[in-house]
Amino acid sequence: MTDKMTGGRAVAAALRAEGVEHVFGIVGTHNCPLFDGVYHEPSIHAVTVRHEQGATLMAAGYARASDKIAACFVVPGPGLTNALTGMGMAFSESAPMLVFGGQNALSQLEREGDHFHELHNSLAVAGSVSGYVKRVASTADVPGVVREALRTMRSGRPRPAYIEVPLDVQVGSAEVSLLPPEVFHRPAGEPQAIGRAVDALRSAKRPFILAGGGVASAGGSAALTAVAEALGAPVVTSVFARGAISDRHPLALGDGWGRLDLYDELLNSADLVLIVGSRIDVVSDWNLGAKYPSRIVQIDIDPKVIGRRRPVEAAVVGDAALVLAALGRELGDGRRAPWFDVADFRARKRVRMQERAGPALQVIEDLRAVGSDDTIFVDDLTLVGYWMPVLMDVYQARTLIHPGTFGTLGYALPAAIGARLACPRQPVVAISGDGGFLFTLQELSTAVTEKLDLVLLVFNDNAYGAIKVYQDRVFGGRHIGTQLANPDIVMLARAFGCQSERIEAGQVGAAVKRAQQAGGVWVFEVPFNPSGPVSMPPWMP
Ligand SMILES: Cc1ncc(C[n+]2csc(CCOP(=O)(O)OP(=O)(O)O)c2C)c(N)n1
Ligand SMILES: [Mg+2]
């Protein structure tokens, strides 16, 4: 079916055809035709944000909380450079999004012309945080480019895509054919490679599994649990896979982050590790350079990840859920008895955590107690947030969203807004520090405008606390650049139209419950300033 339409209408029509429901962005003369396209598509909701960083962080939270992909519309130049932070986060989290950048007319590009919003090498700039980059050369090309971007992220490792649409392409009219739906093919693993992996797993006496974010994003929870049961293998879920096996499961060990020598017991006694959907990054590689058993079986959809940190005995390139399901079929229905005492380990871990994390443990346990299993918690880089993946029991994949290794402050609020828009039936609780809150607080306006139900906890120590403690540890207590003179957070939140109160750490559970019952956007300021060893995030030397 071919229709004559502008490039702006074509982008919106292609997004509708691909099932995209939300666009985050900020208008400008260089992307108005794109917004005008969405004006004509009632199934797509445009969310006006207050900074492009907010748009891409929302899209990241949106993708991580759900299996859905959102779009962002930004102007060229500063719109794109502002958007890069959220794209960088999503890149490091393997989260997909479609970022559409406006652009000057094709004839004005690739030479210094002093045009408005001019940014040299915009494709290379965006390319540093994208898995797919394309400038659309003509209006008729729009559906094909959108499809190609989606195919890239749906059939391989999910990453942001950057699609640049010059103004003449946006306003030009052409006969445009929308494409019929496509079922994207996800690689299920070579049968021979799966056979070798099964042989290795069968021969192991004491295997364990390290599950990463790839399991969560592929929807591989059931297959992961089945393989763990067949092998009697305890499962460590990385920061990005928390909940991929429920923490109620007798084989779930939780996250190993936090330089816990406790995990050395597991590492020293295991004879094989099955690593699935994890790049073993600095966060997942507990004890930074953990002594993995010499026998490694690795599954990943990205061949570049396989064997990158450790030599592997058997490797399968493929979608985590499909390959785990294949392994499960080969291993059969029998269940091996667990070789590791998981319950005892977890009990001892909790005692150790009380010593290490101090008051953060109680706060996190209170949050868990008040949150339903499907509550989505979104962290920032603040003491309680850092400890969340380690200390919080998680029962479903995609319900603990911890910032990726790109590591920007200000992640929690916009990512939580995205999560709530993607999953409007799930409660969402965001956790940030005073420093991180002031990076993206303007998105409170977005949350209020969108009439979201959302709770944000701001743990306030009037400091860039983590770095202050770092200065204590490494720089002899010479504090510089870490003390903050903050505005009144409660007044500030109220000025945005939020409900806001200052509460004690011990009241966090009751406050969250009360806010959720009342509905709307709530900001609780929580004075929180532990000292000594319990003030340290899990990564502190
Ligand atoms: C964009 C960016 N700038 C700087 C940092 C470095 N950084 C990491 S944690 C931190 C302090 C965070 O302060 P706050 O949000 O108040 O949490 P706290 O550590 O006090 O609990 C800083 C500045 C960062 N992660 N991201
Ligand atoms: Mg702070």
XYZ file of C-alpha atoms and ligand atoms in Angstrom:
568
model
C 0.000 0.000 0.000
C 1.500 3.307 -1.116
C 0.409 6.755 0.050
C 1.716 10.185 -0.731
C 2.970 11.772 2.487
C 5.666 13.946 3.995
C 8.735 12.492 5.677
C 7.390 13.629 9.046
C 4.144 11.761 8.472
C 6.104 8.777 7.163
C 8.174 8.525 10.347
C 5.044 8.606 12.518
C 3.220 6.137 10.276
C 6.198 3.774 10.330
C 6.378 4.037 14.142
C 2.668 3.259 14.388
C 3.094 0.298 12.048
C 5.955 -0.998 14.215
C 3.833 -0.717 17.368
C 5.657 2.216 18.974
C 3.364 3.897 21.530
C 5.487 6.655 23.077
C 7.753 9.402 21.797
C 9.864 11.398 24.261
C 11.269 14.668 23.057
C 11.513 18.405 22.698
C 10.290 20.343 19.683
C 12.299 22.718 17.528
C 12.135 24.040 14.022
C 14.363 21.145 12.967
C 11.988 18.385 14.088
C 8.536 20.007 14.006
C 7.517 17.977 10.930
C 8.252 14.810 12.942
C 6.034 16.004 15.794
C 3.410 17.046 13.270
C 3.442 13.468 11.998
C 2.701 12.203 15.512
C -0.074 14.805 15.779
C -1.849 12.743 13.126
C -1.279 9.378 14.841
C -3.620 8.992 17.835
C -2.032 5.678 18.886
C 1.284 7.429 19.624
C 1.582 9.631 22.702
C 4.179 12.424 22.598
C 5.715 13.098 26.017
C 7.235 16.563 26.286
C 10.346 16.439 28.444
C 12.403 19.252 29.981
C 15.834 18.250 28.699
C 16.811 15.754 26.010
C 18.820 13.785 28.544
C 15.474 13.121 30.201
C 14.023 11.835 26.923
C 16.672 9.205 26.348
C 16.825 8.200 30.022
C 13.053 7.748 29.928
C 13.395 5.617 26.815
C 16.055 3.542 28.599
C 13.817 2.942 31.634
C 10.920 2.223 29.286
C 12.834 -0.503 27.455
C 14.308 -2.041 30.574
C 10.985 -2.272 32.406
C 9.149 -3.762 29.443
C 9.824 -5.432 26.160
C 8.703 -2.303 24.340
C 10.694 0.236 22.382
C 10.090 3.981 22.605
C 11.204 6.725 20.241
C 12.844 10.073 21.001
C 12.665 13.198 18.840
C 15.504 15.684 19.273
C 16.803 18.701 17.394
C 20.301 18.477 15.935
C 23.342 19.929 17.678
C 22.531 20.449 21.371
C 19.435 18.241 21.175
C 21.608 15.362 20.088
C 24.488 16.096 22.459
C 22.012 16.367 25.356
C 20.481 13.057 24.325
C 23.826 11.270 24.264
C 23.909 10.671 28.031
C 20.740 8.585 27.993
C 21.875 6.841 24.828
C 25.190 6.055 26.481
C 23.362 4.587 29.447
C 21.172 2.463 27.187
C 24.206 1.385 25.177
C 25.872 0.116 28.355
C 22.631 -1.540 29.460
C 21.874 -3.191 26.099
C 18.561 -1.349 26.018
C 16.926 -0.457 22.696
C 15.446 2.890 21.656
C 14.849 4.759 18.404
C 16.316 8.253 18.481
C 15.270 10.502 15.619
C 17.444 13.543 15.142
C 16.324 16.465 13.077
C 18.924 17.909 10.744
C 19.509 20.758 8.368
C 18.765 20.165 4.687
C 20.868 17.546 2.926
C 22.567 20.142 0.753
C 23.809 22.010 3.840
C 25.565 19.082 5.456
C 29.152 17.928 5.751
C 30.794 21.304 5.427
C 31.101 24.164 7.868
C 28.208 26.426 6.940
C 27.374 28.091 10.248
C 23.889 26.716 10.027
C 21.726 26.714 13.116
C 22.231 23.628 15.337
C 25.144 22.605 13.157
C 27.156 19.747 14.620
C 29.968 18.229 12.657
C 30.053 14.490 12.225
C 26.726 14.069 13.950
C 26.500 10.455 12.756
C 29.868 9.666 14.305
C 28.892 11.486 17.497
C 25.680 9.466 17.784
C 27.463 6.348 16.582
C 29.620 6.239 19.693
C 26.510 5.321 21.720
C 24.394 3.523 19.106
C 24.169 0.100 17.548
C 22.676 1.492 14.352
C 23.099 4.878 12.703
C 21.584 6.152 9.479
C 20.798 9.436 7.792
C 17.619 9.083 5.763
C 18.363 10.194 2.210
C 14.813 10.435 0.886
C 11.253 10.441 2.180
C 10.410 7.141 0.524
C 13.248 5.464 2.442
C 11.719 6.132 5.868
C 9.853 2.836 6.487
C 12.821 0.776 5.333
C 15.243 2.606 7.628
C 12.927 2.316 10.656
C 12.495 -1.404 9.944
C 16.227 -1.952 9.562
C 16.900 -0.190 12.881
C 14.307 -2.327 14.636
C 15.564 -5.507 13.027
C 19.071 -4.709 14.265
C 17.963 -4.283 17.868
C 15.366 -7.054 17.857
C 17.478 -9.744 16.222
C 20.800 -8.929 17.876
C 22.079 -7.262 21.007
C 19.648 -4.429 21.756
C 21.200 -0.975 21.539
C 19.975 2.545 20.732
C 19.495 3.423 17.076
C 20.053 6.933 15.758
C 18.098 7.919 12.657
C 18.798 11.362 11.302
C 16.120 12.991 9.194
C 17.184 16.145 7.314
C 14.572 18.883 7.066
C 14.060 18.478 3.324
C 13.345 14.786 3.897
C 10.933 15.673 6.744
C 8.911 18.141 4.688
C 9.314 16.585 1.251
C 6.428 14.512 -0.081
C 6.779 11.160 -1.747
C 4.914 7.952 -2.395
C 5.682 5.956 0.759
C 4.981 2.231 1.214
C 4.575 1.031 4.771
C 6.047 -2.399 5.269
C 4.060 -5.466 6.298
C 4.854 -6.713 9.825
C 8.026 -8.740 10.184
C 8.792 -11.410 12.748
C 12.364 -10.682 13.711
C 14.592 -13.719 13.791
C 16.612 -14.270 16.956
C 19.493 -16.719 16.638
C 18.770 -19.890 18.592
C 22.325 -21.268 18.598
C 24.100 -23.770 16.324
C 23.011 -27.322 17.226
C 26.645 -28.483 17.358
C 27.609 -25.662 19.706
C 24.629 -26.490 21.890
C 25.723 -30.137 21.883
C 29.213 -29.190 23.090
C 27.747 -26.963 25.791
C 25.475 -29.785 26.978
C 28.395 -32.237 27.113
C 30.417 -29.795 29.189
C 27.506 -29.113 31.541
C 26.788 -32.826 31.963
C 30.386 -33.584 32.831
C 30.559 -30.890 35.515
C 30.074 -31.996 39.102
C 29.742 -28.604 40.718
C 28.479 -26.072 38.153
C 27.024 -22.674 38.854
C 25.344 -20.156 36.583
C 26.053 -16.447 36.148
C 22.999 -14.905 34.508
C 23.261 -11.414 33.052
C 20.958 -8.810 31.620
C 20.620 -10.741 28.366
C 18.504 -13.325 30.194
C 16.170 -10.645 31.504
C 15.790 -8.841 28.189
C 15.246 -12.075 26.260
C 12.491 -13.189 28.632
C 14.569 -16.203 29.641
C 13.491 -16.562 33.274
C 11.626 -19.860 32.927
C 14.344 -21.425 30.776
C 17.065 -20.248 33.176
C 15.245 -21.711 36.158
C 14.712 -25.023 34.359
C 18.407 -25.350 33.443
C 19.458 -24.477 36.995
C 17.140 -27.157 38.358
C 18.330 -29.759 35.860
C 21.947 -29.102 36.865
C 21.337 -28.480 40.563
C 23.346 -25.320 39.907
C 23.144 -22.228 42.097
C 22.496 -19.046 40.114
C 24.174 -15.683 40.597
C 22.189 -12.948 38.884
C 24.197 -9.926 37.805
C 23.085 -6.399 38.632
C 21.190 -6.397 35.329
C 19.539 -9.779 35.734
C 18.197 -9.480 39.256
C 14.910 -11.376 39.453
C 15.593 -13.416 36.291
C 15.419 -16.308 38.731
C 13.195 -15.389 41.646
C 15.093 -14.790 44.866
C 12.541 -17.119 46.464
C 13.916 -19.995 44.423
C 16.113 -22.363 46.472
C 18.915 -22.075 43.882
C 18.983 -18.261 43.748
C 22.146 -16.784 45.256
C 21.391 -13.138 44.502
C 23.929 -10.702 43.214
C 27.612 -11.113 43.847
C 28.625 -7.485 43.576
C 30.223 -5.957 46.602
C 33.606 -7.617 46.740
C 32.237 -10.278 48.961
C 34.946 -12.770 49.650
C 31.971 -14.873 50.692
C 31.527 -15.648 47.010
C 35.033 -17.055 46.906
C 33.589 -20.152 48.557
C 31.426 -20.684 45.520
C 34.163 -19.801 43.061
C 36.747 -22.002 44.713
C 34.567 -25.079 44.932
C 32.761 -24.876 41.576
C 34.279 -26.758 38.651
C 32.356 -24.998 35.855
C 30.429 -21.787 35.315
C 27.729 -21.263 32.730
C 27.784 -17.555 31.850
C 24.693 -16.469 29.996
C 23.811 -13.027 28.660
C 26.556 -11.299 30.633
C 29.575 -9.397 29.431
C 31.048 -9.803 32.931
C 31.518 -6.076 33.283
C 33.233 -4.280 36.130
C 30.042 -4.433 38.128
C 29.166 -8.064 37.510
C 32.736 -9.202 37.952
C 32.492 -9.420 41.646
C 35.805 -9.037 43.413
C 36.997 -7.408 40.187
C 38.847 -10.253 38.614
C 37.004 -13.001 40.434
C 38.630 -16.398 40.217
C 36.173 -18.191 37.996
C 36.552 -21.927 37.602
C 38.752 -22.797 34.633
C 35.870 -24.452 32.803
C 33.536 -21.867 31.298
C 30.532 -22.320 29.042
C 29.302 -19.024 27.638
C 26.102 -18.073 25.855
C 25.668 -14.652 24.346
C 23.880 -13.073 21.418
C 26.913 -10.850 20.820
C 29.841 -12.901 19.522
C 32.223 -10.100 20.574
C 31.371 -10.753 24.217
C 32.259 -14.420 24.125
C 35.664 -15.224 25.528
C 36.528 -11.539 25.894
C 37.453 -11.736 29.555
C 38.045 -15.403 30.130
C 38.858 -18.288 27.755
C 35.837 -20.494 27.249
C 35.529 -24.230 26.768
C 32.224 -24.105 24.887
C 30.336 -21.164 23.430
C 26.924 -20.679 21.906
C 26.074 -17.510 20.035
C 22.368 -16.904 20.405
C 19.413 -15.471 22.235
C 19.653 -16.331 25.931
C 16.067 -17.566 26.221
C 16.176 -19.716 23.086
C 19.550 -21.263 23.855
C 18.668 -21.938 27.501
C 15.446 -23.584 26.332
C 17.460 -25.779 23.973
C 19.870 -26.702 26.774
C 16.914 -27.504 28.988
C 15.436 -29.862 26.386
C 18.775 -31.648 25.975
C 19.350 -31.950 29.704
C 15.905 -33.518 30.155
C 13.425 -33.466 33.001
C 15.593 -34.973 35.718
C 16.779 -32.729 38.544
C 20.190 -33.003 40.083
C 20.448 -32.404 43.806
C 22.051 -29.016 44.535
C 25.735 -29.346 45.475
C 25.896 -25.965 47.237
C 24.041 -24.974 50.401
C 22.304 -21.880 49.084
C 20.103 -21.236 52.119
C 23.045 -21.334 54.485
C 25.025 -19.064 52.174
C 22.245 -16.518 52.006
C 21.822 -16.486 55.777
C 25.535 -15.847 56.262
C 25.508 -13.241 53.503
C 22.782 -11.313 55.305
C 24.809 -11.196 58.526
C 27.813 -9.894 56.584
C 25.635 -7.354 54.837
C 24.462 -6.004 58.157
C 28.087 -5.203 58.940
C 28.839 -3.770 55.478
C 25.698 -1.866 54.527
C 24.371 -0.856 57.934
C 21.198 1.257 57.796
C 20.829 0.801 54.021
C 19.890 -2.846 54.664
C 16.884 -1.937 56.826
C 15.690 0.682 54.344
C 15.901 -1.815 51.493
C 14.166 -4.555 53.459
C 11.387 -2.103 54.365
C 10.980 -1.197 50.694
C 10.820 -4.849 49.742
C 8.235 -5.542 52.421
C 5.960 -2.765 51.230
C 6.376 -3.412 47.495
C 4.341 -5.993 45.605
C 6.375 -8.529 43.640
C 5.860 -6.531 40.456
C 6.920 -3.176 41.921
C 9.602 -1.653 39.731
C 12.479 -0.105 41.683
C 14.741 2.282 39.801
C 18.099 3.240 41.297
C 20.469 6.142 41.054
C 24.126 6.182 42.037
C 23.537 6.825 45.723
C 24.355 4.746 48.780
C 20.969 2.987 49.035
C 20.796 2.699 45.231
C 24.239 1.129 45.010
C 23.257 -1.475 47.556
C 19.895 -2.308 45.986
C 21.086 -5.040 43.575
C 23.028 -6.696 46.385
C 20.537 -6.412 49.214
C 17.072 -6.425 47.695
C 15.306 -9.668 46.989
C 13.866 -9.500 43.487
C 11.143 -11.830 42.279
C 10.657 -10.909 38.636
C 13.012 -9.879 35.866
C 12.868 -6.205 34.841
C 11.680 -5.063 38.275
C 15.024 -3.761 39.536
C 16.469 -1.178 37.183
C 19.972 -0.243 38.204
C 21.952 2.266 36.113
C 24.245 0.758 33.512
C 27.999 1.046 33.553
C 28.014 4.352 31.645
C 27.069 5.500 35.122
C 25.349 8.865 34.995
C 23.914 10.588 38.012
C 20.306 11.641 37.604
C 19.237 8.323 36.104
C 16.515 7.306 38.531
C 13.754 9.873 38.048
C 13.580 9.916 34.236
C 14.131 6.161 33.962
C 11.323 5.662 36.482
C 9.027 7.895 34.438
C 9.796 5.747 31.388
C 9.206 2.548 33.366
C 5.836 3.770 34.622
C 4.696 4.823 31.147
C 5.727 1.421 29.777
C 4.105 -0.509 32.627
C 1.158 1.578 33.866
C -0.161 -1.233 36.053
C 3.050 -1.720 38.033
C 3.970 0.483 40.998
C 7.246 2.359 40.476
C 9.615 3.574 43.202
C 12.734 5.584 42.353
C 15.725 6.048 44.640
C 18.198 8.883 44.336
C 20.622 10.994 46.328
C 20.525 14.755 46.693
C 23.280 15.117 44.105
C 21.639 12.864 41.523
C 18.211 14.414 42.127
C 19.423 17.834 41.028
C 20.752 16.447 37.738
C 17.291 15.715 36.310
C 14.725 17.115 38.765
C 13.069 19.176 36.038
C 11.486 15.940 34.834
C 9.226 16.143 37.892
C 7.308 18.488 35.614
C 6.997 15.723 33.044
C 5.792 13.248 35.668
C 3.180 15.713 36.952
C 2.011 16.650 33.445
C 1.670 12.971 32.568
C -0.342 12.460 35.787
C 1.834 9.535 36.794
C 1.709 7.591 40.018
C 5.307 7.595 41.117
C 7.300 7.694 44.335
C 10.772 9.210 44.481
C 12.932 8.867 47.583
C 15.758 11.394 47.819
C 18.397 10.319 50.338
C 19.982 13.563 51.431
C 23.422 13.894 53.000
C 24.089 17.354 51.541
C 27.032 15.891 49.694
C 28.252 13.978 46.711
C 28.563 11.428 49.453
C 30.068 8.469 47.647
C 32.923 10.613 46.409
C 33.297 12.271 49.795
C 33.804 8.858 51.348
C 36.214 8.045 48.533
C 38.184 11.160 49.479
C 38.190 9.883 53.055
C 39.563 6.530 51.943
C 42.005 7.547 49.265
C 42.812 11.237 49.800
C 43.280 11.450 53.553
C 39.912 13.085 54.172
C 40.725 16.133 52.026
C 37.202 17.025 50.928
C 36.961 19.148 47.855
C 33.980 19.505 45.558
C 31.862 17.133 47.568
C 29.928 19.323 50.035
C 26.593 20.548 48.733
C 24.466 23.484 49.809
C 21.110 22.179 48.711
C 17.840 23.945 48.081
C 14.871 22.874 50.191
C 13.956 19.650 48.416
C 10.420 19.474 49.814
C 9.612 23.032 48.783
C 11.169 22.432 45.404
C 9.119 19.306 44.775
C 5.945 21.064 45.874
C 6.727 23.915 43.487
C 6.605 21.354 40.683
C 3.165 20.232 41.827
C 4.327 17.081 43.574
C 3.316 15.995 47.042
C 6.364 16.085 49.229
C 7.452 15.458 52.823
C 10.623 15.066 54.817
C 10.680 11.698 56.602
C 13.062 9.604 58.711
C 14.722 6.533 57.186
C 12.642 4.317 59.483
C 9.435 5.681 57.941
C 10.290 4.831 54.337
C 8.086 1.734 54.108
C 4.999 3.383 55.578
C 5.511 6.517 53.496
C 5.764 4.612 50.224
C 2.602 2.707 51.073
C 0.720 5.884 51.928
C 1.889 7.608 48.747
C 0.889 4.673 46.587
C -2.563 4.600 48.135
C -3.000 8.317 47.566
C -1.608 8.263 43.996
C 0.191 11.040 42.135
C 3.833 12.047 42.129
C 5.420 11.916 45.585
C 8.883 13.046 46.600
C 10.161 12.060 50.034
C 13.316 13.679 51.285
C 15.094 11.280 53.629
C 17.996 12.729 55.646
C 20.501 9.873 55.490
C 24.105 10.197 56.444
C 25.652 7.069 57.921
C 29.334 7.241 58.801
C 32.187 4.790 59.103
C 32.353 1.543 57.135
C 28.569 1.431 56.632
C 28.707 4.652 54.604
C 30.555 2.921 51.807
C 29.033 1.724 48.569
C 29.775 -1.862 47.594
C 32.493 -0.912 45.095
C 34.577 1.157 47.526
C 38.157 -0.061 47.953
C 27.436 12.615 35.202
C 28.188 12.213 36.417
N 29.022 13.095 37.033
C 29.734 12.698 38.097
C 29.626 11.430 38.610
C 30.499 10.988 39.776
N 29.716 10.606 40.942
C 29.411 9.328 41.243
S 28.572 9.170 42.648
C 28.586 10.820 42.932
C 27.936 11.391 44.163
C 26.456 11.200 44.155
O 25.886 12.055 45.115
P 24.403 11.805 45.591
O 23.505 11.648 44.433
O 24.052 12.861 46.566
O 24.477 10.391 46.307
P 25.385 10.032 47.601
O 26.665 9.486 47.096
O 25.561 11.294 48.382
O 24.591 8.994 48.330
C 29.250 11.482 41.905
C 29.440 12.948 41.839
C 28.730 10.563 37.926
N 28.551 9.286 38.307
N 28.018 10.984 36.873
Mg 24.326 12.868 48.597
